[in-house]
Coordinates of C-alpha atoms and ligand atoms in Angstrom, one line a residue:
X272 CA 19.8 -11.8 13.9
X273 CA 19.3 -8.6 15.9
X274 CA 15.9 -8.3 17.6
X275 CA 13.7 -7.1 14.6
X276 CA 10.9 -5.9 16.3
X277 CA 12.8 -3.7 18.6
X278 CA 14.3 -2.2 15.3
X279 CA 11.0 -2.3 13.5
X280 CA 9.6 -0.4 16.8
X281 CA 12.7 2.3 16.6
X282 CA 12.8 2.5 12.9
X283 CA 8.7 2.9 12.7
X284 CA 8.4 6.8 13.5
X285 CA 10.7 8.0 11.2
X286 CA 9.3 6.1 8.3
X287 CA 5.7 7.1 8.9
X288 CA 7.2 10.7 9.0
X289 CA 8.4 10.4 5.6
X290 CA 5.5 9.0 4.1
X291 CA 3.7 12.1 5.6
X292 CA 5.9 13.9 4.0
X293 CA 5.7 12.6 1.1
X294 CA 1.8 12.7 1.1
X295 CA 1.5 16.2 2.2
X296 CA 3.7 17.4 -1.1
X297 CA 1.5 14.9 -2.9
X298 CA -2.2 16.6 -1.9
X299 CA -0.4 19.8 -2.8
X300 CA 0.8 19.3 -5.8
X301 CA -2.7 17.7 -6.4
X302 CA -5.0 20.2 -4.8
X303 CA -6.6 18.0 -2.6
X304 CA -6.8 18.3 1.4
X305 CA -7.2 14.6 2.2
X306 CA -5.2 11.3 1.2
X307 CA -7.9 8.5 1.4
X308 CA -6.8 4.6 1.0
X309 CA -9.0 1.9 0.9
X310 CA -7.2 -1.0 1.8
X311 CA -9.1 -3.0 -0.7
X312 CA -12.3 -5.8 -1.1
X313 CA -12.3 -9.6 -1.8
X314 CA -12.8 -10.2 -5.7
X315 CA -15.1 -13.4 -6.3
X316 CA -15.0 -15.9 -9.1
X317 CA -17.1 -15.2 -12.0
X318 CA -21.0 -17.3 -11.0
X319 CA -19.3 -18.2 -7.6
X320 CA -18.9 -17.6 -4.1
X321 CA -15.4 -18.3 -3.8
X322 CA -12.8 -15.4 -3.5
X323 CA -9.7 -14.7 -5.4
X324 CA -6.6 -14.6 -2.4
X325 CA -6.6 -11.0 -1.0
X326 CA -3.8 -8.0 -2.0
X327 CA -4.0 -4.9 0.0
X328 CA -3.4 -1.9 -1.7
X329 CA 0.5 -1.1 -2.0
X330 CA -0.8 2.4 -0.6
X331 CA -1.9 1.5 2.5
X332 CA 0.2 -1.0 3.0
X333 CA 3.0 1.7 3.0
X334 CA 2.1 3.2 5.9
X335 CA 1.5 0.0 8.3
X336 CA 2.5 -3.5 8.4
X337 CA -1.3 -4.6 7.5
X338 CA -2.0 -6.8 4.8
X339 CA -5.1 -8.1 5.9
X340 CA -7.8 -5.9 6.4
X341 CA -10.3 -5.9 3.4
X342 CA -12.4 -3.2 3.9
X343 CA -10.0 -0.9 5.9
X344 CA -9.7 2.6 4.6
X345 CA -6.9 4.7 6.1
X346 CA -6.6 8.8 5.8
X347 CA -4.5 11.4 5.9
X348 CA -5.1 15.2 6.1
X349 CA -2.2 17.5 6.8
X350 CA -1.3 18.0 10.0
X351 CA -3.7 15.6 11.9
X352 CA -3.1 12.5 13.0
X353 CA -3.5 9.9 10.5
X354 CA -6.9 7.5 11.2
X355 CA -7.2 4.4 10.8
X356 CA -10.6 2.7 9.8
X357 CA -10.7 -1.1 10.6
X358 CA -13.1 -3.3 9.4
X359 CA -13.7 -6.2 11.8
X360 CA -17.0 -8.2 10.8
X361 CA -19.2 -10.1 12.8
X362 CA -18.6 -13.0 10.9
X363 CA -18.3 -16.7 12.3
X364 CA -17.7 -18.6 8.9
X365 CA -14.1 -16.3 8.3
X366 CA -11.2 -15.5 10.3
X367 CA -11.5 -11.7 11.3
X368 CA -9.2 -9.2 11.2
X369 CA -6.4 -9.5 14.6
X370 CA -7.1 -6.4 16.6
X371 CA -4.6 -3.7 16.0
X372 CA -1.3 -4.5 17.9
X373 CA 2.1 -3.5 17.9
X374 CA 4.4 -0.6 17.8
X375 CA 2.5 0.8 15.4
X376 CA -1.0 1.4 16.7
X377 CA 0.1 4.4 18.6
X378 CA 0.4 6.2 15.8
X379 CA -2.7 6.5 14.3
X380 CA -6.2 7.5 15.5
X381 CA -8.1 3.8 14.9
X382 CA -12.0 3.3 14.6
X383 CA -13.8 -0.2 14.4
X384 CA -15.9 -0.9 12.5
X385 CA -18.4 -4.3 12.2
X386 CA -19.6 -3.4 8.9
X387 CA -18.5 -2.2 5.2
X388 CA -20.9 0.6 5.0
X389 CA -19.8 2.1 8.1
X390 CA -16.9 3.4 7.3
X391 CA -18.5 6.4 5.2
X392 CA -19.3 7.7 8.5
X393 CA -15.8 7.8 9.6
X394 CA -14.0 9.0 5.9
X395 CA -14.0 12.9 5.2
X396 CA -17.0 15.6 4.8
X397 CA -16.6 16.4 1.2
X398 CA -15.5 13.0 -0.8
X399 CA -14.5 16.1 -3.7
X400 CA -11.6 16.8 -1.7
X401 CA -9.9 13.8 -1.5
X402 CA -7.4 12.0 -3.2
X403 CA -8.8 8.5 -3.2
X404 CA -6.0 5.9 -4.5
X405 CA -7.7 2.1 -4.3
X406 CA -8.8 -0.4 -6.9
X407 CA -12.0 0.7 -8.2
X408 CA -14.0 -1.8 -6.8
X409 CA -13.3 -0.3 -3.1
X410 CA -15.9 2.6 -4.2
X411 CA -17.9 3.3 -1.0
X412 CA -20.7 5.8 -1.8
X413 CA -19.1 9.0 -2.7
X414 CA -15.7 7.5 -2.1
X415 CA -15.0 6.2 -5.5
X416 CA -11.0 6.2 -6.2
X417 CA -9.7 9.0 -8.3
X418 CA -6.0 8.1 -8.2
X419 CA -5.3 11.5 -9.3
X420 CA -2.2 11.0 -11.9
X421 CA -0.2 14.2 -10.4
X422 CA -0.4 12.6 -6.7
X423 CA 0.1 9.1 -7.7
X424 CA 3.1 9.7 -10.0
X425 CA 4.9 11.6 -6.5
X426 CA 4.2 8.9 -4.4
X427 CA 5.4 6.4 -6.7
X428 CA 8.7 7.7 -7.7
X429 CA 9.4 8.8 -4.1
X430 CA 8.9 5.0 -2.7
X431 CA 11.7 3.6 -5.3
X432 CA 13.7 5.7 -2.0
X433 CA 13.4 3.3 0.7
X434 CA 13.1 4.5 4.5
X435 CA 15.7 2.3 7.2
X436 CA 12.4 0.6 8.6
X437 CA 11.4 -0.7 5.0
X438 CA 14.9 -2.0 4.3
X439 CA 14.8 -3.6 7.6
X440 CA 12.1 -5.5 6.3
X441 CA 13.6 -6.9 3.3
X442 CA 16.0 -8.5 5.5
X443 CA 13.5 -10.2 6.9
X444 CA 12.0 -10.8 3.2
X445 CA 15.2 -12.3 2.1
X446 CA 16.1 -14.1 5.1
X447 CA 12.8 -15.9 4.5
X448 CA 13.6 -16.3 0.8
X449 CA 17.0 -17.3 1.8
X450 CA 15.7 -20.2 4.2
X451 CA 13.3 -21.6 1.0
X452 CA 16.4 -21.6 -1.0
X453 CA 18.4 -23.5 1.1
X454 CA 15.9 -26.6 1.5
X455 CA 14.6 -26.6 -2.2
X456 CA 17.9 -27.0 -3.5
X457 CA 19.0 -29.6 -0.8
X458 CA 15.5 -31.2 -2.4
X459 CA 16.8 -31.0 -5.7
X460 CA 20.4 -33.0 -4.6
X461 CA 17.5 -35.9 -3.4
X462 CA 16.1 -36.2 -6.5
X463 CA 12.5 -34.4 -5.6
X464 CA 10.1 -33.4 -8.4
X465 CA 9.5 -29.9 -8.9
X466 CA 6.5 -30.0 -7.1
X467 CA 8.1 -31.7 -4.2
X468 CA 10.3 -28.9 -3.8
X469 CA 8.0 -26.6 -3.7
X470 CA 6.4 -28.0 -0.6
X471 CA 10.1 -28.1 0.6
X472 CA 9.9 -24.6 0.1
X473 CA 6.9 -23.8 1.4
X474 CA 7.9 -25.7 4.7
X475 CA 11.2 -23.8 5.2
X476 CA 9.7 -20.4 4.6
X477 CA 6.2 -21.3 6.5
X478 CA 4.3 -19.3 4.0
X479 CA 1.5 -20.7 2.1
X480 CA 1.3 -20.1 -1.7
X481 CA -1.3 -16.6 -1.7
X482 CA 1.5 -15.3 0.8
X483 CA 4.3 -15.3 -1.6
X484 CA 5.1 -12.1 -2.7
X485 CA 5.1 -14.4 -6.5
X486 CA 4.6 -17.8 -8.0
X487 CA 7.6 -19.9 -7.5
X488 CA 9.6 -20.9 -10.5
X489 CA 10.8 -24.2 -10.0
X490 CA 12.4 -25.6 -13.0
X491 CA 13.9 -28.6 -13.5
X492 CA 16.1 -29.2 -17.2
X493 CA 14.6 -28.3 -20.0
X494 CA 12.1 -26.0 -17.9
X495 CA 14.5 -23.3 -16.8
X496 CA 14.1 -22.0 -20.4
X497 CA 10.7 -21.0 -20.2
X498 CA 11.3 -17.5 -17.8
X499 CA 8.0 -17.6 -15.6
X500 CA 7.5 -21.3 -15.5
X501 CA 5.0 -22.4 -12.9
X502 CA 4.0 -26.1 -13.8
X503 CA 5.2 -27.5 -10.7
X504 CA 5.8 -31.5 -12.4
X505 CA 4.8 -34.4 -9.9
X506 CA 7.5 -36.6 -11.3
X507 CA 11.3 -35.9 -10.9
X508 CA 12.9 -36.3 -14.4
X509 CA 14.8 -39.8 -15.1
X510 CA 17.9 -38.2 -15.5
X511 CA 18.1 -34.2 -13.3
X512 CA 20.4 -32.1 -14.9
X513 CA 20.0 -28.6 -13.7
X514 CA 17.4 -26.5 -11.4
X515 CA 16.6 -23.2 -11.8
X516 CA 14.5 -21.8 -8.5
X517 CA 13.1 -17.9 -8.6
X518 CA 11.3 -17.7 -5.4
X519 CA 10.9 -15.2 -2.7
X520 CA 10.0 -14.4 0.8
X521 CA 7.4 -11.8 2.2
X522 CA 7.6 -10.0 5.5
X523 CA 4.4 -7.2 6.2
X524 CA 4.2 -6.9 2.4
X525 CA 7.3 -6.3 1.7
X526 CA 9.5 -8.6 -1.1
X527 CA 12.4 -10.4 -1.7
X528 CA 12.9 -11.8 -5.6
X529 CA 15.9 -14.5 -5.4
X530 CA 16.7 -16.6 -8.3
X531 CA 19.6 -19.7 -8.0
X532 CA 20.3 -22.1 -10.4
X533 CA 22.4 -25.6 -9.5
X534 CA 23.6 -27.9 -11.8
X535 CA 23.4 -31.8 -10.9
X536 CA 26.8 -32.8 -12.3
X537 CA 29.1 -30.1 -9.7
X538 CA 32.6 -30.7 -12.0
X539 CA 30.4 -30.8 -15.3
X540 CA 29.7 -27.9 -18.1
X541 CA 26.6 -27.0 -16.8
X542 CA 28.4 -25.6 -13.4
X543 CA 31.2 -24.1 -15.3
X544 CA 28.3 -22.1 -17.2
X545 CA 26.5 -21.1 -14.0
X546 CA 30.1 -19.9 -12.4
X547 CA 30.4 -17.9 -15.0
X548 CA 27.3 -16.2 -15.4
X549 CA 27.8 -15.9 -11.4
X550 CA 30.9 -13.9 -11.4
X551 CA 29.2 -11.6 -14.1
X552 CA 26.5 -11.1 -11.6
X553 CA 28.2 -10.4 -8.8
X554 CA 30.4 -7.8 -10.7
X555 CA 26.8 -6.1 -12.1
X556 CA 26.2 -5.9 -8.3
X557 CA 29.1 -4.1 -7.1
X558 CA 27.7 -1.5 -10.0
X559 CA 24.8 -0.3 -7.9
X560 CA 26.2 2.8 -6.7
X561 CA 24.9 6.4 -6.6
X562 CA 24.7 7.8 -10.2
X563 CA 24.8 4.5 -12.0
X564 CA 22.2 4.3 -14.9
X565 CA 20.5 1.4 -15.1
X566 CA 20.2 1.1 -18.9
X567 CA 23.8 1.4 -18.7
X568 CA 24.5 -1.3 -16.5
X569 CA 21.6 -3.5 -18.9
X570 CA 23.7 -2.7 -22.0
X571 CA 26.7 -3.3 -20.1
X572 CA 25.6 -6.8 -18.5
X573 CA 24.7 -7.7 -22.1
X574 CA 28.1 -7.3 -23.6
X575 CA 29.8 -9.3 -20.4
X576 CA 27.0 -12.5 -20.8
X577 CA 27.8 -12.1 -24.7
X578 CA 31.4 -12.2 -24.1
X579 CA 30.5 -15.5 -21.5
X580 CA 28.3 -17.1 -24.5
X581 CA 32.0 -16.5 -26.8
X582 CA 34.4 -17.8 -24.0
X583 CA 32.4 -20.7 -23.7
X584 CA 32.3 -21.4 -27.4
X585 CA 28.5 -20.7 -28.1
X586 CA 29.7 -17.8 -30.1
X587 CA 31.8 -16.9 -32.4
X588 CA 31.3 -13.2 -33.2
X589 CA 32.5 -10.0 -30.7
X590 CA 30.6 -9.1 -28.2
X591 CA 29.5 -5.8 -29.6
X592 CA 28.6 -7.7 -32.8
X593 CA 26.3 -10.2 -30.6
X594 CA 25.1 -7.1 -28.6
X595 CA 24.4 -4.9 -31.6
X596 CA 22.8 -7.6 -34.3
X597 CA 20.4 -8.3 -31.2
X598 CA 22.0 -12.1 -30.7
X599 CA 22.6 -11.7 -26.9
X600 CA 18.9 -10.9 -26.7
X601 CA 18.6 -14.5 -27.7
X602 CA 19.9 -16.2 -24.8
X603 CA 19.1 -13.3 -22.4
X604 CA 16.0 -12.5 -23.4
X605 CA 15.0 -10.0 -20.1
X606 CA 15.7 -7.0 -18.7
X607 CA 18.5 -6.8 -16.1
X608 CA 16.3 -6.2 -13.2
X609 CA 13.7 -3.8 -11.7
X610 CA 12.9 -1.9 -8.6
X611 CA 11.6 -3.7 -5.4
X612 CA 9.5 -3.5 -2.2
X613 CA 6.1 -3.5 -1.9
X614 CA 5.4 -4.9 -5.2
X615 CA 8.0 -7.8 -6.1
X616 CA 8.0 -5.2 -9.6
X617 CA 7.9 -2.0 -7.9
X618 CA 6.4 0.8 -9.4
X619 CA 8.2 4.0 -11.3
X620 CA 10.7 1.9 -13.0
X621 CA 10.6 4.2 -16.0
X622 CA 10.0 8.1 -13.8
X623 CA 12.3 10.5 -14.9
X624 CA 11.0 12.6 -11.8
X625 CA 8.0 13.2 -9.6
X626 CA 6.0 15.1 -12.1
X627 CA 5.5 12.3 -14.7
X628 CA 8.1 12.6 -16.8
X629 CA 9.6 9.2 -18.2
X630 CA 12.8 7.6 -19.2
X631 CA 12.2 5.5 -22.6
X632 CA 13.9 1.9 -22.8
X633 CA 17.3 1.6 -24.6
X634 CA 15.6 0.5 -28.2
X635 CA 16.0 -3.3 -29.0
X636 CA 14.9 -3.7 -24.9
X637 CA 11.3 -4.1 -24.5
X638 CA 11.2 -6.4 -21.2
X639 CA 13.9 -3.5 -19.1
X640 CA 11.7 -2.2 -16.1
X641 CA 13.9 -0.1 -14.9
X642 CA 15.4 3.2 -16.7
X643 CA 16.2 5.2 -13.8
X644 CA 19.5 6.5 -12.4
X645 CA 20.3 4.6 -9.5
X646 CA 20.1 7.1 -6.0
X647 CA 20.8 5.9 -2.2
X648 CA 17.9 3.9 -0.7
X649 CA 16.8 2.5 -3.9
X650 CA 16.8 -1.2 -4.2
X651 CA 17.1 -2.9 -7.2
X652 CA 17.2 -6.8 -8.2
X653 CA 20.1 -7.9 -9.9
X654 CA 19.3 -10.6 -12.6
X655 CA 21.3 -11.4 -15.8
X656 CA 20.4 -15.2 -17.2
X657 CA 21.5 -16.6 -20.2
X658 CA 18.7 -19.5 -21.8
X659 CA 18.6 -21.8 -24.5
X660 CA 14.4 -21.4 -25.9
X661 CA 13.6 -23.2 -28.4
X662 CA 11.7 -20.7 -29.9
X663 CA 14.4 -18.1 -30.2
X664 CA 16.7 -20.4 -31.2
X665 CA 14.5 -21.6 -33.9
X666 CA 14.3 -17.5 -35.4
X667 CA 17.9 -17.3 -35.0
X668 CA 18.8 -20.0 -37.0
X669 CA 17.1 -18.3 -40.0
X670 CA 19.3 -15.3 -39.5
X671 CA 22.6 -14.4 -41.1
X672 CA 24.2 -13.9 -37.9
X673 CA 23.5 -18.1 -37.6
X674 CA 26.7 -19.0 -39.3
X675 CA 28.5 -17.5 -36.2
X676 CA 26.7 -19.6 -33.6
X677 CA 28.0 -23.1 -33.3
X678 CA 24.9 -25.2 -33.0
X679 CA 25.9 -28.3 -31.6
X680 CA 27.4 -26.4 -29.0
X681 CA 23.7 -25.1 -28.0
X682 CA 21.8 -28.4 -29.1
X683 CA 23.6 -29.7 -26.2
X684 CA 23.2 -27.2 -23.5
X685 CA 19.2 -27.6 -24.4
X686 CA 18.5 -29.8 -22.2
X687 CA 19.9 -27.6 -18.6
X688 CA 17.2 -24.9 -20.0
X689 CA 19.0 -21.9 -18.8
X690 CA 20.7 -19.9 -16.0
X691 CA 19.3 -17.1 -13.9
X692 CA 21.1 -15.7 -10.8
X693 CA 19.5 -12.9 -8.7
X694 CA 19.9 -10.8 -5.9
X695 CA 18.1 -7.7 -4.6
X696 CA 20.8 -5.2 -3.9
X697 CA 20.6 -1.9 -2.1
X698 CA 22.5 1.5 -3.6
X699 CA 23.7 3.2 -0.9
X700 CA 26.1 6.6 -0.3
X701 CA 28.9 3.9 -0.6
X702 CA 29.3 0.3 -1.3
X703 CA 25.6 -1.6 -2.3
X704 CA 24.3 -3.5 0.2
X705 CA 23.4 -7.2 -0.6
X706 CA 20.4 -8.5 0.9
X707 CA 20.6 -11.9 -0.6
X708 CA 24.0 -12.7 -0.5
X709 CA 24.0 -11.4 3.7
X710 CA 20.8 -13.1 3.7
X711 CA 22.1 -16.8 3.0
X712 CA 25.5 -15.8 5.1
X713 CA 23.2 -15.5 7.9
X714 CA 21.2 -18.0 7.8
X715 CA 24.4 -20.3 7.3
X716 CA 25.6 -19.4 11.1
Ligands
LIG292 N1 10.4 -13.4 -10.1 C1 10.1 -12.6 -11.3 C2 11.3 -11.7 -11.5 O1 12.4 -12.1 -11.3 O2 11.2 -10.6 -12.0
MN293 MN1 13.1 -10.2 -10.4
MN294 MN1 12.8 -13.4 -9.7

């Protein structure tokens, strides 16, 4: 791996430029002179003391690799140096807030503070000036968040474009991702229950759960067909016949979403599904290029998994009937992917532009989160699954378009639950860049 913290150090500047950038068009498009971010507060359990896991605002977490500073507030005015208000209590029951280290300090202008309150000392003159984007629970006297739509709808479209220092860190993301992978499925080939592979997981990444950028889906049978399934079983099944695992890494906030699914039984029907659904995938990745629409690849990645449903006798209809009577929605009942980074979802799926405008979903396609064109530096997961769920099964069989499914066929794939492969792909000038696929090469050397 090449040093990442040199390139993190190099890479730094010129991404904090263009989030300057990006805010200073923001404020003026808004007509505000100051961008103000709190980083966030702890949320407690209703008639309790305990806290809900902290999440840093996706704002302020854009501009530096700090994900744990409740009570932080950062701003930006145009054409000063950005300041940096750090919370770190006197407080001997919690860990505290590191002091401020690494190649990024330099850049701003960093106050500490020992208490909350303080920080109004520190934030701007005239609150009515500022665009405040935080959760509105950060409000600080005057500071209560605004998150003026016209600012918030530039900043979001504009961070679908990724900067080189933010793709450096979804290496890292997926590399850590990539490592989980690796031992949960070597968990799964020893027979370990789904919560047993989660600890596997855990292990190998060295996150704990509130650091995942998402609840793991570990699914074993008849579990991969429910999509988010979190149950985490504490007894392996008698008889293991496929594992589906959608679990990523996290790296200064930043995400990687990766999905595998193995089948026990390597020579079996279950494996022959998952190869197929596999070379689909891989051929839906080689799509992300500049220009590509990503309805258009949906629509198109529904016609290949319908024509994989046919081929493997599931089917009998065309794929355009399956695709247009809505019967490939049965067994892939999700949207093709959406944008990544600092939220595993990432926002602005649907922006036509910078302004507000949106792009509706293809009708028939309620779960696609993604509607954009693809451009360079936007990265994108990749995630076509085909599912056998009960419940959609159970309305299909009332329909007309039943007499073309062969039912034993499905009755007896019921019990693998379903297929979902994912990777998070970059669209470049050129060919897409695959950070999961590189990430498991790497790892493998
Ligand atoms: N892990 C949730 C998703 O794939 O979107
Ligand atoms: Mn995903
Ligand atoms: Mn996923």
């Amino acid at each position: 791996m090449p040093n990442q913290l040199t390139d993190l150090n190099l890479l730094y500047p010129e991404h904090l430029a263009t989030v300057i950038a990006r805010s200073d068009r923001a404020l003026l498009r808004g007509g505000f002179d100051h961008l103000v971010m709190p980083a966030g507060t702890a949320h407690y359990q209703f008639l309790d003391d305990r806290d809900y896991p902290f999440c840093v605002n996706p704002h302020f977490k854009h501009w530096l690799p700090v994900t744990r500073a409740p009570g932080s507030w950062l701003v930006h005015t145009p054409g000063r140096r950005p300041r940096l208000i750090y919370l770190q209590p006197h407080d001997y029951w919690h860990v505290v807030p590191e002091v401020p280290a690494g190649y990024w300090v330099d850049h701003f202008e960093i106050t500490i503070i020992r208490d909350a309150r303080e920080a109004l000392a520190h934030l701007p003159n005239d609150s009515a000036r500022c665009a405040i984007i935080g959760e509105p629970g950060a409000a600080l006297g005057d500071f209560v968040p605004n998150n003026p739509q016209a600012v918030i709808d530039l900043l979001h479209y504009q961070r679908a474009f990724k900067t080189p220092y933010e793709l450096a860190m979804m290496r890292v993301a997926s590399r850590i991702g990539a490592r989980g992978h690796r031992a949960a499925e070597e968990a799964f080939r020893n027979g370990a229950s789904e919560f047993a592979i989660h600890g596997a997981y855990l292990a190998a990444t060295q996150l704990t759960e509130n650091e995942l950028p998402y609840g793991n889906i570990i699914a074993l049978n008849e579990h991969g067909a429910v999509l988010h399934y979190t149950d985490l079983g504490r007894v392996p099944p008698v008889h293991p016949h496929s594992f589906l695992i959608d679990a990523g890494g996290s790296f200064h906030g930043y995400a990687s979403d990766i999905t595998r699914t193995w089948a026990w039984d390597r020579d079996g029907e279950f494996q022959d599904l998952i190869d197929a659904v596999e070379q689909a995938q891989l051929g839906f990745c080689a799509q992300v290029r500049a220009g590509q629409s990503y309805p258009d690849l949906h629509l198109h990645a529904h016609h290949v998994l319908a024509g994989v449903l046919r081929d493997h006798g599931f089917l009998r209809m065309s794929p355009e009937s399956a695709v247009e009577s809505g019967v490939s929605s049965v067994f892939f009942p999700h949207g093709l992917g959406h944008s990544i980074g600092l939220q595993v979802h990432d926002v602005a799926g649907f922006a036509a532009d910078d302004a507000g405008t949106t792009i509706p979903k293809p009708p028939g396609h309620p779960y696609l989160r993604l509607t954009r064109r693809l451009e360079p530096g936007m990265v994108t997961t990749i995630e076509p699954g085909l599912y056998f769920v009960d419940m959609l099964l159970a309305e299909l069989r009332t329909r007309p378009e039943a007499r073309d499914v062969d039912w034993d066929r499905v009755d007896a794939f019921r019990r693998y639950g379903g297929i979902r492969i994912e990777d998070d792909v970059v669209c470049t000038g050129g060919q897409p860049e695959n950070l999961t696929r590189d990430a498991f090469a790497a790892i493998a050397v």
